[in-house]
mmCIF file of C-alpha atoms and ligand atoms in Angstrom:
data_model
loop_
_atom_site.group_PDB
_atom_site.id
_atom_site.type_symbol
_atom_site.label_atom_id
_atom_site.label_comp_id
_atom_site.label_asym_id
_atom_site.label_seq_id
_atom_site.Cartn_x
_atom_site.Cartn_y
_atom_site.Cartn_z
ATOM 1 C CA MET F 1 -15.259 38.859 39.683
ATOM 2 C CA PRO F 2 -14.702 37.168 42.679
ATOM 3 C CA ARG F 3 -17.132 34.568 44.444
ATOM 4 C CA PRO F 4 -19.830 36.749 46.263
ATOM 5 C CA ILE F 5 -18.649 35.340 49.782
ATOM 6 C CA GLN F 6 -17.795 37.618 52.281
ATOM 7 C CA ALA F 7 -16.675 38.327 55.870
ATOM 8 C CA PHE F 8 -17.373 41.197 57.915
ATOM 9 C CA VAL F 9 -15.700 42.242 61.065
ATOM 10 C CA HIS F 10 -18.284 45.177 63.208
ATOM 11 C CA THR F 11 -15.713 47.253 64.908
ATOM 12 C CA ASP F 12 -19.041 48.895 66.996
ATOM 13 C CA ALA F 13 -20.024 45.420 67.913
ATOM 14 C CA LEU F 14 -16.582 44.600 69.525
ATOM 15 C CA ARG F 15 -16.750 47.939 71.194
ATOM 16 C CA HIS F 16 -20.098 47.167 72.557
ATOM 17 C CA ASN F 17 -19.196 43.351 73.884
ATOM 18 C CA LEU F 18 -16.008 44.841 75.601
ATOM 19 C CA MET F 19 -18.421 47.185 77.275
ATOM 20 C CA ARG F 20 -20.212 44.917 78.444
ATOM 21 C CA MET F 21 -17.339 42.693 79.613
ATOM 22 C CA ARG F 22 -16.363 45.752 81.700
ATOM 23 C CA ALA F 23 -19.753 46.078 83.130
ATOM 24 C CA ALA F 24 -19.533 42.265 84.634
ATOM 25 C CA ALA F 25 -16.485 43.562 86.826
ATOM 26 C CA PRO F 26 -16.037 47.075 87.137
ATOM 27 C CA ASP F 27 -13.318 47.001 89.378
ATOM 28 C CA ALA F 28 -11.057 44.416 87.134
ATOM 29 C CA ARG F 29 -8.901 45.101 84.060
ATOM 30 C CA VAL F 30 -9.856 43.570 81.325
ATOM 31 C CA TRP F 31 -7.282 41.703 78.960
ATOM 32 C CA ALA F 32 -8.999 41.414 75.557
ATOM 33 C CA VAL F 33 -8.041 37.714 74.468
ATOM 34 C CA VAL F 34 -6.947 37.788 70.907
ATOM 35 C CA LYS F 35 -5.522 34.734 70.455
ATOM 36 C CA ALA F 36 -5.489 32.329 67.169
ATOM 37 C CA ASN F 37 -5.904 35.908 65.169
ATOM 38 C CA ALA F 38 -8.260 37.112 67.372
ATOM 39 C CA TYR F 39 -10.682 34.016 67.159
ATOM 40 C CA GLY F 40 -10.316 34.395 63.513
ATOM 41 C CA HIS F 41 -11.198 37.606 62.950
ATOM 42 C CA GLY F 42 -7.753 39.078 62.208
ATOM 43 C CA ILE F 43 -5.752 40.750 64.820
ATOM 44 C CA GLU F 44 -5.472 43.670 62.738
ATOM 45 C CA ARG F 45 -9.003 43.973 62.392
ATOM 46 C CA VAL F 46 -10.216 44.005 65.877
ATOM 47 C CA PHE F 47 -7.263 46.379 67.129
ATOM 48 C CA GLU F 48 -9.842 49.419 66.683
ATOM 49 C CA GLY F 49 -12.965 47.506 68.288
ATOM 50 C CA LEU F 50 -11.071 46.303 71.306
ATOM 51 C CA ARG F 51 -8.117 49.054 72.166
ATOM 52 C CA GLY F 52 -10.165 50.331 75.144
ATOM 53 C CA ALA F 53 -8.999 46.879 76.968
ATOM 54 C CA ASP F 54 -6.471 46.997 78.883
ATOM 55 C CA GLY F 55 -4.379 44.326 77.820
ATOM 56 C CA PHE F 56 -4.142 41.995 74.659
ATOM 57 C CA ALA F 57 -3.583 38.304 75.796
ATOM 58 C CA LEU F 58 -2.348 35.830 73.350
ATOM 59 C CA LEU F 59 -0.136 32.746 72.804
ATOM 60 C CA ASP F 60 1.981 33.565 69.699
ATOM 61 C CA ILE F 61 5.289 35.956 69.842
ATOM 62 C CA ASP F 62 4.438 36.581 66.015
ATOM 63 C CA GLU F 63 0.979 37.962 67.272
ATOM 64 C CA ALA F 64 2.462 39.817 70.170
ATOM 65 C CA GLN F 65 4.608 41.365 67.530
ATOM 66 C CA ARG F 66 2.095 42.477 65.124
ATOM 67 C CA ILE F 67 -0.103 44.103 68.247
ATOM 68 C CA ARG F 68 2.907 46.187 68.896
ATOM 69 C CA SER F 69 3.237 47.080 65.543
ATOM 70 C CA LEU F 70 0.061 48.613 65.608
ATOM 71 C CA GLY F 71 1.213 51.297 67.869
ATOM 72 C CA TRP F 72 0.005 49.522 71.369
ATOM 73 C CA ARG F 73 2.132 50.123 73.975
ATOM 74 C CA GLY F 74 0.223 48.897 76.705
ATOM 75 C CA PRO F 75 0.483 45.195 78.397
ATOM 76 C CA VAL F 76 0.416 42.108 76.641
ATOM 77 C CA LEU F 77 0.283 38.865 78.018
ATOM 78 C CA LEU F 78 1.292 35.493 76.648
ATOM 79 C CA LEU F 79 -1.144 33.246 77.467
ATOM 80 C CA GLU F 80 1.175 30.063 77.287
ATOM 81 C CA GLY F 81 4.331 31.781 77.924
ATOM 82 C CA VAL F 82 7.754 31.323 76.552
ATOM 83 C CA PHE F 83 8.045 27.544 74.265
ATOM 84 C CA GLU F 84 11.779 28.119 73.942
ATOM 85 C CA ALA F 85 14.498 30.245 75.944
ATOM 86 C CA ARG F 86 15.102 32.846 73.082
ATOM 87 C CA ASP F 87 11.695 33.726 72.917
ATOM 88 C CA LEU F 88 12.746 35.293 76.211
ATOM 89 C CA GLU F 89 14.616 37.498 74.341
ATOM 90 C CA LEU F 90 11.511 38.668 72.592
ATOM 91 C CA CYS F 91 9.671 39.174 75.571
ATOM 92 C CA SER F 92 12.538 41.450 76.679
ATOM 93 C CA ARG F 93 12.623 43.583 73.458
ATOM 94 C CA LEU F 94 8.655 43.767 73.102
ATOM 95 C CA ASP F 95 7.923 43.920 76.786
ATOM 96 C CA LEU F 96 5.657 40.862 77.149
ATOM 97 C CA TRP F 97 4.408 39.830 80.352
ATOM 98 C CA HIS F 98 4.100 35.953 80.412
ATOM 99 C CA THR F 99 2.700 32.906 82.195
ATOM 100 C CA VAL F 100 4.899 30.379 83.743
ATOM 101 C CA HIS F 101 3.337 27.029 84.251
ATOM 102 C CA CYS F 102 6.116 24.762 84.390
ATOM 103 C CA ASP F 103 9.667 24.126 85.806
ATOM 104 C CA GLU F 104 11.192 24.669 82.523
ATOM 105 C CA GLN F 105 10.039 28.177 82.246
ATOM 106 C CA ILE F 106 11.747 28.561 84.976
ATOM 107 C CA ASP F 107 14.795 27.144 84.250
ATOM 108 C CA MET F 108 14.633 28.979 81.036
ATOM 109 C CA LEU F 109 14.031 32.329 83.293
ATOM 110 C CA SER F 110 16.920 31.739 85.631
ATOM 111 C CA ARG F 111 19.292 31.168 82.558
ATOM 112 C CA HIS F 112 18.272 34.383 80.678
ATOM 113 C CA LYS F 113 20.203 37.681 80.761
ATOM 114 C CA THR F 114 18.252 40.512 81.054
ATOM 115 C CA GLN F 115 18.282 44.522 81.774
ATOM 116 C CA VAL F 116 14.675 44.616 82.681
ATOM 117 C CA PRO F 117 13.016 42.310 85.016
ATOM 118 C CA HIS F 118 10.055 40.565 83.853
ATOM 119 C CA ARG F 119 6.319 40.700 84.784
ATOM 120 C CA ILE F 120 5.063 37.134 85.154
ATOM 121 C CA PHE F 121 1.190 35.533 85.273
ATOM 122 C CA LEU F 122 2.321 32.585 88.061
ATOM 123 C CA LYS F 123 -0.236 29.906 86.623
ATOM 124 C CA MET F 124 -1.845 27.031 88.983
ATOM 125 C CA ASN F 125 -3.447 24.222 87.743
ATOM 126 C CA SER F 126 -6.674 24.058 90.584
ATOM 127 C CA GLY F 127 -8.458 21.277 88.612
ATOM 128 C CA MET F 128 -8.492 21.745 84.950
ATOM 129 C CA ASN F 129 -5.284 19.758 84.438
ATOM 130 C CA ARG F 130 -3.836 21.376 81.380
ATOM 131 C CA LEU F 131 -1.324 23.781 82.504
ATOM 132 C CA GLY F 132 0.071 25.059 85.468
ATOM 133 C CA PHE F 133 1.190 24.030 89.123
ATOM 134 C CA THR F 134 -0.480 21.834 91.043
ATOM 135 C CA PRO F 135 -1.443 23.148 94.586
ATOM 136 C CA THR F 136 1.117 21.074 96.345
ATOM 137 C CA ARG F 137 3.965 22.568 93.856
ATOM 138 C CA PHE F 138 2.633 26.136 93.551
ATOM 139 C CA ARG F 139 4.086 27.848 96.442
ATOM 140 C CA SER F 140 7.569 26.499 95.996
ATOM 141 C CA ALA F 141 7.658 27.685 92.298
ATOM 142 C CA TRP F 142 6.543 31.076 93.468
ATOM 143 C CA THR F 143 9.494 31.321 95.833
ATOM 144 C CA ARG F 144 12.054 30.017 92.987
ATOM 145 C CA LEU F 145 10.526 32.658 90.774
ATOM 146 C CA ASN F 146 10.545 35.471 93.650
ATOM 147 C CA GLN F 147 14.459 34.454 93.995
ATOM 148 C CA LEU F 148 15.383 34.981 90.677
ATOM 149 C CA PRO F 149 16.388 38.877 89.775
ATOM 150 C CA GLN F 150 15.099 38.408 86.170
ATOM 151 C CA VAL F 151 11.331 38.277 87.666
ATOM 152 C CA ASP F 152 9.582 41.795 88.485
ATOM 153 C CA GLU F 153 6.218 41.239 89.949
ATOM 154 C CA ILE F 154 4.510 37.846 89.578
ATOM 155 C CA SER F 155 0.731 37.807 89.533
ATOM 156 C CA LEU F 156 -1.065 34.606 90.112
ATOM 157 C CA ALA F 157 -3.761 32.822 87.911
ATOM 158 C CA THR F 158 -5.389 29.908 87.081
ATOM 159 C CA HIS F 159 -8.234 28.723 84.612
ATOM 160 C CA PHE F 160 -11.911 27.360 85.135
ATOM 161 C CA SER F 161 -12.740 23.852 83.322
ATOM 162 C CA ASP F 162 -16.514 24.222 83.938
ATOM 163 C CA ALA F 163 -17.674 27.934 84.161
ATOM 164 C CA ASP F 164 -20.123 27.313 81.456
ATOM 165 C CA GLY F 165 -22.068 24.670 82.954
ATOM 166 C CA ALA F 166 -23.697 23.279 86.314
ATOM 167 C CA PRO F 167 -20.122 22.422 88.440
ATOM 168 C CA GLY F 168 -19.121 26.076 88.221
ATOM 169 C CA VAL F 169 -16.128 27.735 89.471
ATOM 170 C CA ALA F 170 -16.489 27.726 93.008
ATOM 171 C CA HIS F 171 -14.459 24.166 93.818
ATOM 172 C CA GLN F 172 -11.431 25.457 91.752
ATOM 173 C CA MET F 173 -11.904 29.176 93.270
ATOM 174 C CA ALA F 174 -11.680 27.651 96.808
ATOM 175 C CA VAL F 175 -8.117 25.521 95.833
ATOM 176 C CA PHE F 176 -6.433 28.747 94.220
ATOM 177 C CA ALA F 177 -7.863 31.320 97.076
ATOM 178 C CA GLN F 178 -6.839 28.874 99.821
ATOM 179 C CA THR F 179 -3.039 28.079 97.872
ATOM 180 C CA THR F 180 -2.425 31.844 97.308
ATOM 181 C CA GLU F 181 -3.975 32.939 100.692
ATOM 182 C CA ASP F 182 -0.688 35.004 101.860
ATOM 183 C CA LEU F 183 0.944 35.417 98.745
ATOM 184 C CA PRO F 184 1.062 39.120 97.498
ATOM 185 C CA GLY F 185 0.516 40.048 93.717
ATOM 186 C CA GLU F 186 -2.611 40.718 91.329
ATOM 187 C CA ARG F 187 -4.948 37.591 90.523
ATOM 188 C CA SER F 188 -6.412 36.343 87.308
ATOM 189 C CA THR F 189 -8.831 33.563 87.029
ATOM 190 C CA CYS F 190 -12.095 34.781 84.545
ATOM 191 C CA ASN F 191 -12.406 33.403 81.032
ATOM 192 C CA SER F 192 -15.989 34.620 79.497
ATOM 193 C CA ALA F 193 -18.107 32.621 81.065
ATOM 194 C CA ALA F 194 -16.688 32.751 84.560
ATOM 195 C CA LEU F 195 -17.231 36.595 84.098
ATOM 196 C CA LEU F 196 -20.707 36.803 83.083
ATOM 197 C CA ARG F 197 -22.009 34.088 85.472
ATOM 198 C CA HIS F 198 -19.578 34.275 88.365
ATOM 199 C CA ALA F 199 -18.012 37.588 88.954
ATOM 200 C CA SER F 200 -20.552 38.644 91.178
ATOM 201 C CA ASP F 201 -18.021 37.148 93.417
ATOM 202 C CA ALA F 202 -14.977 39.547 93.881
ATOM 203 C CA ALA F 203 -12.780 37.264 94.220
ATOM 204 C CA VAL F 204 -13.665 35.578 91.185
ATOM 205 C CA ALA F 205 -13.688 38.970 89.000
ATOM 206 C CA ALA F 206 -10.067 40.410 90.976
ATOM 207 C CA ASP F 207 -7.813 41.664 89.233
ATOM 208 C CA TRP F 208 -7.560 40.848 85.730
ATOM 209 C CA VAL F 209 -10.513 39.454 83.665
ATOM 210 C CA ARG F 210 -9.364 37.412 80.462
ATOM 211 C CA PRO F 211 -12.759 37.498 77.895
ATOM 212 C CA GLY F 212 -12.104 36.141 74.446
ATOM 213 C CA ILE F 213 -15.760 34.378 73.005
ATOM 214 C CA ALA F 214 -18.251 37.048 74.575
ATOM 215 C CA LEU F 215 -16.007 40.113 72.822
ATOM 216 C CA TYR F 216 -16.811 38.174 69.784
ATOM 217 C CA GLY F 217 -20.298 38.076 70.136
ATOM 218 C CA SER F 218 -20.832 34.669 71.035
ATOM 219 C CA ALA F 219 -22.751 33.142 74.616
ATOM 220 C CA PRO F 220 -20.181 30.878 76.273
ATOM 221 C CA ASP F 221 -22.776 29.116 77.807
ATOM 222 C CA PHE F 222 -25.150 28.419 74.595
ATOM 223 C CA PRO F 223 -27.985 27.041 74.731
ATOM 224 C CA GLU F 224 -28.780 27.984 78.365
ATOM 225 C CA ARG F 225 -28.491 31.329 77.120
ATOM 226 C CA ASP F 226 -28.135 33.219 73.879
ATOM 227 C CA ILE F 227 -26.279 36.447 73.140
ATOM 228 C CA ALA F 228 -29.549 38.447 73.142
ATOM 229 C CA GLN F 229 -29.705 37.533 76.756
ATOM 230 C CA TRP F 230 -26.410 38.405 77.637
ATOM 231 C CA ASP F 231 -26.747 41.855 75.585
ATOM 232 C CA LEU F 232 -23.600 40.782 73.103
ATOM 233 C CA LYS F 233 -23.615 41.761 69.099
ATOM 234 C CA PRO F 234 -22.302 39.244 66.176
ATOM 235 C CA THR F 235 -18.581 40.802 65.664
ATOM 236 C CA LEU F 236 -18.062 38.346 62.525
ATOM 237 C CA SER F 237 -20.626 37.986 59.723
ATOM 238 C CA LEU F 238 -20.474 35.716 57.079
ATOM 239 C CA ARG F 239 -22.324 36.345 53.989
ATOM 240 C CA SER F 240 -22.586 35.188 50.343
ATOM 241 C CA ARG F 241 -25.062 35.320 47.670
ATOM 242 C CA LEU F 242 -27.433 33.249 45.714
ATOM 243 C CA ILE F 243 -26.032 31.761 42.662
ATOM 244 C CA ALA F 244 -28.804 29.825 41.707
ATOM 245 C CA THR F 245 -32.296 28.472 42.121
ATOM 246 C CA GLN F 246 -34.398 25.591 41.297
ATOM 247 C CA ASP F 247 -37.973 24.518 41.530
ATOM 248 C CA LEU F 248 -38.399 20.729 42.917
ATOM 249 C CA GLN F 249 -41.153 18.153 42.537
ATOM 250 C CA ALA F 250 -42.596 16.109 45.221
ATOM 251 C CA GLY F 251 -39.835 13.186 45.336
ATOM 252 C CA ASP F 252 -36.951 15.363 43.739
ATOM 253 C CA THR F 253 -33.798 15.160 46.035
ATOM 254 C CA VAL F 254 -30.933 17.746 46.734
ATOM 255 C CA GLY F 255 -27.039 17.459 46.755
ATOM 256 C CA TYR F 256 -24.737 14.817 47.183
ATOM 257 C CA GLY F 257 -25.958 11.312 48.881
ATOM 258 C CA SER F 258 -29.442 12.736 47.818
ATOM 259 C CA ALA F 259 -29.817 13.616 51.534
ATOM 260 C CA PHE F 260 -32.890 15.760 51.468
ATOM 261 C CA ARG F 261 -35.961 14.603 49.371
ATOM 262 C CA ALA F 262 -38.562 17.098 48.705
ATOM 263 C CA ASP F 263 -42.312 15.785 49.870
ATOM 264 C CA ALA F 264 -44.108 18.534 47.662
ATOM 265 C CA PRO F 265 -43.034 21.311 44.983
ATOM 266 C CA MET F 266 -40.773 23.822 46.631
ATOM 267 C CA ARG F 267 -38.517 26.730 45.588
ATOM 268 C CA MET F 268 -34.723 25.982 46.599
ATOM 269 C CA GLY F 269 -31.675 28.322 46.313
ATOM 270 C CA VAL F 270 -28.165 27.518 45.940
ATOM 271 C CA VAL F 271 -25.387 29.811 48.135
ATOM 272 C CA ALA F 272 -21.768 30.092 46.779
ATOM 273 C CA CYS F 273 -20.786 29.026 50.220
ATOM 274 C CA GLY F 274 -19.049 25.471 51.323
ATOM 275 C CA TYR F 275 -16.894 23.804 53.584
ATOM 276 C CA ALA F 276 -13.992 24.960 52.024
ATOM 277 C CA ASP F 277 -15.077 28.280 52.628
ATOM 278 C CA GLY F 278 -15.078 27.090 56.430
ATOM 279 C CA TYR F 279 -18.719 26.813 56.621
ATOM 280 C CA PRO F 280 -19.626 23.365 58.777
ATOM 281 C CA ARG F 281 -19.861 20.083 56.764
ATOM 282 C CA HIS F 282 -21.803 18.527 59.467
ATOM 283 C CA GLY F 283 -24.654 21.233 59.506
ATOM 284 C CA ALA F 284 -27.594 18.699 58.219
ATOM 285 C CA THR F 285 -30.806 19.897 56.814
ATOM 286 C CA GLY F 286 -32.159 22.289 58.978
ATOM 287 C CA THR F 287 -29.203 24.371 59.934
ATOM 288 C CA PRO F 288 -30.317 27.960 59.942
ATOM 289 C CA VAL F 289 -29.658 30.441 57.922
ATOM 290 C CA LEU F 290 -30.899 33.939 56.735
ATOM 291 C CA VAL F 291 -32.047 34.639 53.097
ATOM 292 C CA GLU F 292 -32.920 38.813 52.246
ATOM 293 C CA GLY F 293 -32.566 38.760 56.195
ATOM 294 C CA VAL F 294 -35.513 36.250 56.294
ATOM 295 C CA ARG F 295 -34.728 32.891 58.576
ATOM 296 C CA THR F 296 -34.731 29.909 56.875
ATOM 297 C CA ARG F 297 -32.763 26.511 56.577
ATOM 298 C CA THR F 298 -30.280 24.389 54.928
ATOM 299 C CA LEU F 299 -31.156 21.607 52.790
ATOM 300 C CA GLY F 300 -29.390 18.246 52.174
ATOM 301 C CA ARG F 301 -25.378 18.309 52.440
ATOM 302 C CA VAL F 302 -22.631 20.750 52.678
ATOM 303 C CA SER F 303 -20.353 20.664 49.609
ATOM 304 C CA MET F 304 -17.021 22.113 49.036
ATOM 305 C CA ASP F 305 -18.527 25.470 47.560
ATOM 306 C CA MET F 306 -21.900 25.142 47.450
ATOM 307 C CA ILE F 307 -25.370 24.790 49.969
ATOM 308 C CA ALA F 308 -28.816 24.575 48.951
ATOM 309 C CA VAL F 309 -31.527 26.403 50.939
ATOM 310 C CA ASP F 310 -35.464 26.207 51.615
ATOM 311 C CA LEU F 311 -36.716 29.408 49.811
ATOM 312 C CA THR F 312 -40.530 28.734 50.793
ATOM 313 C CA PRO F 313 -40.310 31.559 53.631
ATOM 314 C CA CYS F 314 -38.602 34.004 51.110
ATOM 315 C CA PRO F 315 -40.361 34.030 47.736
ATOM 316 C CA THR F 316 -38.967 36.858 46.604
ATOM 317 C CA ALA F 317 -35.396 36.030 46.806
ATOM 318 C CA GLY F 318 -33.745 35.117 43.605
ATOM 319 C CA PHE F 319 -29.997 34.964 41.793
ATOM 320 C CA GLY F 320 -28.001 37.511 43.688
ATOM 321 C CA SER F 321 -30.123 37.575 47.004
ATOM 322 C CA GLU F 322 -27.989 37.980 50.163
ATOM 323 C CA VAL F 323 -27.610 35.430 52.275
ATOM 324 C CA THR F 324 -26.131 35.234 55.800
ATOM 325 C CA LEU F 325 -24.641 31.886 57.146
ATOM 326 C CA TRP F 326 -24.461 33.683 60.199
ATOM 327 C CA GLY F 327 -23.923 36.991 61.999
ATOM 328 C CA GLN F 328 -25.838 40.309 60.688
ATOM 329 C CA ALA F 329 -27.765 40.493 57.422
ATOM 330 C CA SER F 330 -26.915 43.985 55.830
ATOM 331 C CA GLY F 331 -30.582 44.917 56.662
ATOM 332 C CA GLY F 332 -29.840 44.341 60.571
ATOM 333 C CA ALA F 333 -31.183 40.692 61.308
ATOM 334 C CA VAL F 334 -29.339 38.223 63.595
ATOM 335 C CA LEU F 335 -28.347 34.940 63.318
ATOM 336 C CA PRO F 336 -26.129 34.072 66.301
ATOM 337 C CA ILE F 337 -23.223 31.655 65.177
ATOM 338 C CA ASP F 338 -24.045 30.090 68.249
ATOM 339 C CA GLU F 339 -27.333 28.663 66.298
ATOM 340 C CA VAL F 340 -25.233 27.595 63.359
ATOM 341 C CA ALA F 341 -22.731 26.326 65.210
ATOM 342 C CA HIS F 342 -24.816 23.825 67.485
ATOM 343 C CA ALA F 343 -26.622 22.504 64.548
ATOM 344 C CA ALA F 344 -23.387 21.167 63.407
ATOM 345 C CA GLY F 345 -22.596 19.717 66.956
ATOM 346 C CA THR F 346 -19.696 22.199 67.407
ATOM 347 C CA VAL F 347 -19.553 25.557 69.080
ATOM 348 C CA GLY F 348 -18.754 29.270 67.898
ATOM 349 C CA TYR F 349 -15.364 29.044 68.930
ATOM 350 C CA GLU F 350 -14.695 26.678 65.811
ATOM 351 C CA LEU F 351 -16.601 28.165 63.325
ATOM 352 C CA MET F 352 -14.675 31.475 63.684
ATOM 353 C CA CYS F 353 -11.624 30.112 64.069
ATOM 354 C CA ALA F 354 -12.324 28.233 60.540
ATOM 355 C CA VAL F 355 -13.006 30.939 58.338
ATOM 356 C CA SER F 356 -10.719 29.801 55.165
ATOM 357 C CA ALA F 357 -8.198 31.904 53.793
ATOM 358 C CA ARG F 358 -10.273 32.040 50.226
ATOM 359 C CA VAL F 359 -13.106 34.040 52.296
ATOM 360 C CA GLY F 360 -12.103 38.261 51.922
ATOM 361 C CA PHE F 361 -12.754 40.031 55.050
ATOM 362 C CA THR F 362 -14.088 43.556 55.121
ATOM 363 C CA GLN F 363 -13.534 45.562 58.543
ATOM 364 C CA ASP F 364 -16.737 48.091 59.376
HETATM 365 C C1 PLP P 1 -5.880 30.617 79.674
HETATM 366 C C2 PLP P 1 -7.263 31.318 78.944
HETATM 367 N N1 PLP P 1 -7.371 32.389 79.482
HETATM 368 C C3 PLP P 1 -8.864 32.899 78.945
HETATM 369 C C4 PLP P 1 -9.279 32.314 77.694
HETATM 370 C C5 PLP P 1 -10.510 33.011 77.204
HETATM 371 O O1 PLP P 1 -11.609 32.192 77.210
HETATM 372 P P1 PLP P 1 -13.039 32.744 76.269
HETATM 373 O O2 PLP P 1 -12.846 32.398 75.212
HETATM 374 O O3 PLP P 1 -13.914 31.378 76.639
HETATM 375 O O4 PLP P 1 -13.080 33.587 77.127
HETATM 376 C C6 PLP P 1 -8.974 31.583 77.369
HETATM 377 C C7 PLP P 1 -9.289 30.613 76.120
HETATM 378 O O5 PLP P 1 -9.302 29.338 76.117
HETATM 379 C C8 PLP P 1 -7.585 30.835 78.032
HETATM 380 O O6 PLP P 1 -6.772 29.631 77.775
#
């Protein structure tokens, strides 16, 4: 009998969230961002729920190969482009569109022998200072690419640093719009936060949007907004069971470092889930958790294989009771991943990507 912890990927929730992303920019085409193995969900497990997208955007050629072997014949985009010249062979073979963000990638393309010209997303560094040509270098990069026989259509892209917060996208958008003013080609700027918060501006929403985290049921601007406010549904649920209970007396402590001390008699449960499953160790006493669908809190330190939880609000819970670490309980109650991440000083992105290899996944 394996340990009772399991992760569930919810196909209907993925479909719902994709529909929400489309509704936010109805005239744009949608890249479903499935990098990092679909934000930890597993590319194969999200494919059914996201196949209504117009394309899949990712980082690794290996992931692109997996999308193709699922039968996807539509666009696939490498968000960071190629890492070495021989990747271009695979781009040709797998018909991948790829980002070009630096001179070295143009050099590689200029030496590449291909029968079929490549579809390029030329990336501008409009202020994020991560990848892309600065505005002063962008046009010369475009001109150089445009002269290559290896290149077909060139789309223009940038990425926002502050779409989820007060600075917003206006400054980067102005830089992008001004620099690309008379250049042909489709545009792509939006991640989830920009799509949800700024896509009423038609220039921001055009022509391809690139949502990731919102597809996976996490609010990009939590705690300002939560998934209920954005009408998103959890796509990944981490569930386990109680494997023991303890009756504590006033003064009793729990776990390593005695980090929790009961100030009155209380019942607590021990959950088969720990940091070796990907649960964040930094979640202190009070991190929310559902026991039998009832919201309660963790107690003390997270250990490698176990967490303690307060059973005060759930007096009927006992050995074998269902525990939802995040996502949806089997009875329907929801604990957004963002709340757990926030309590642990991190973001939903990190928790999704960190579910460990020893946790079995089920797609429903
Ligand atoms: C270039 C690019 N586009 C889109 C996304 C999707 O972003 P998010 O998951 O915040 O929607 C990312 C993710 O980091 C990205 O790097």
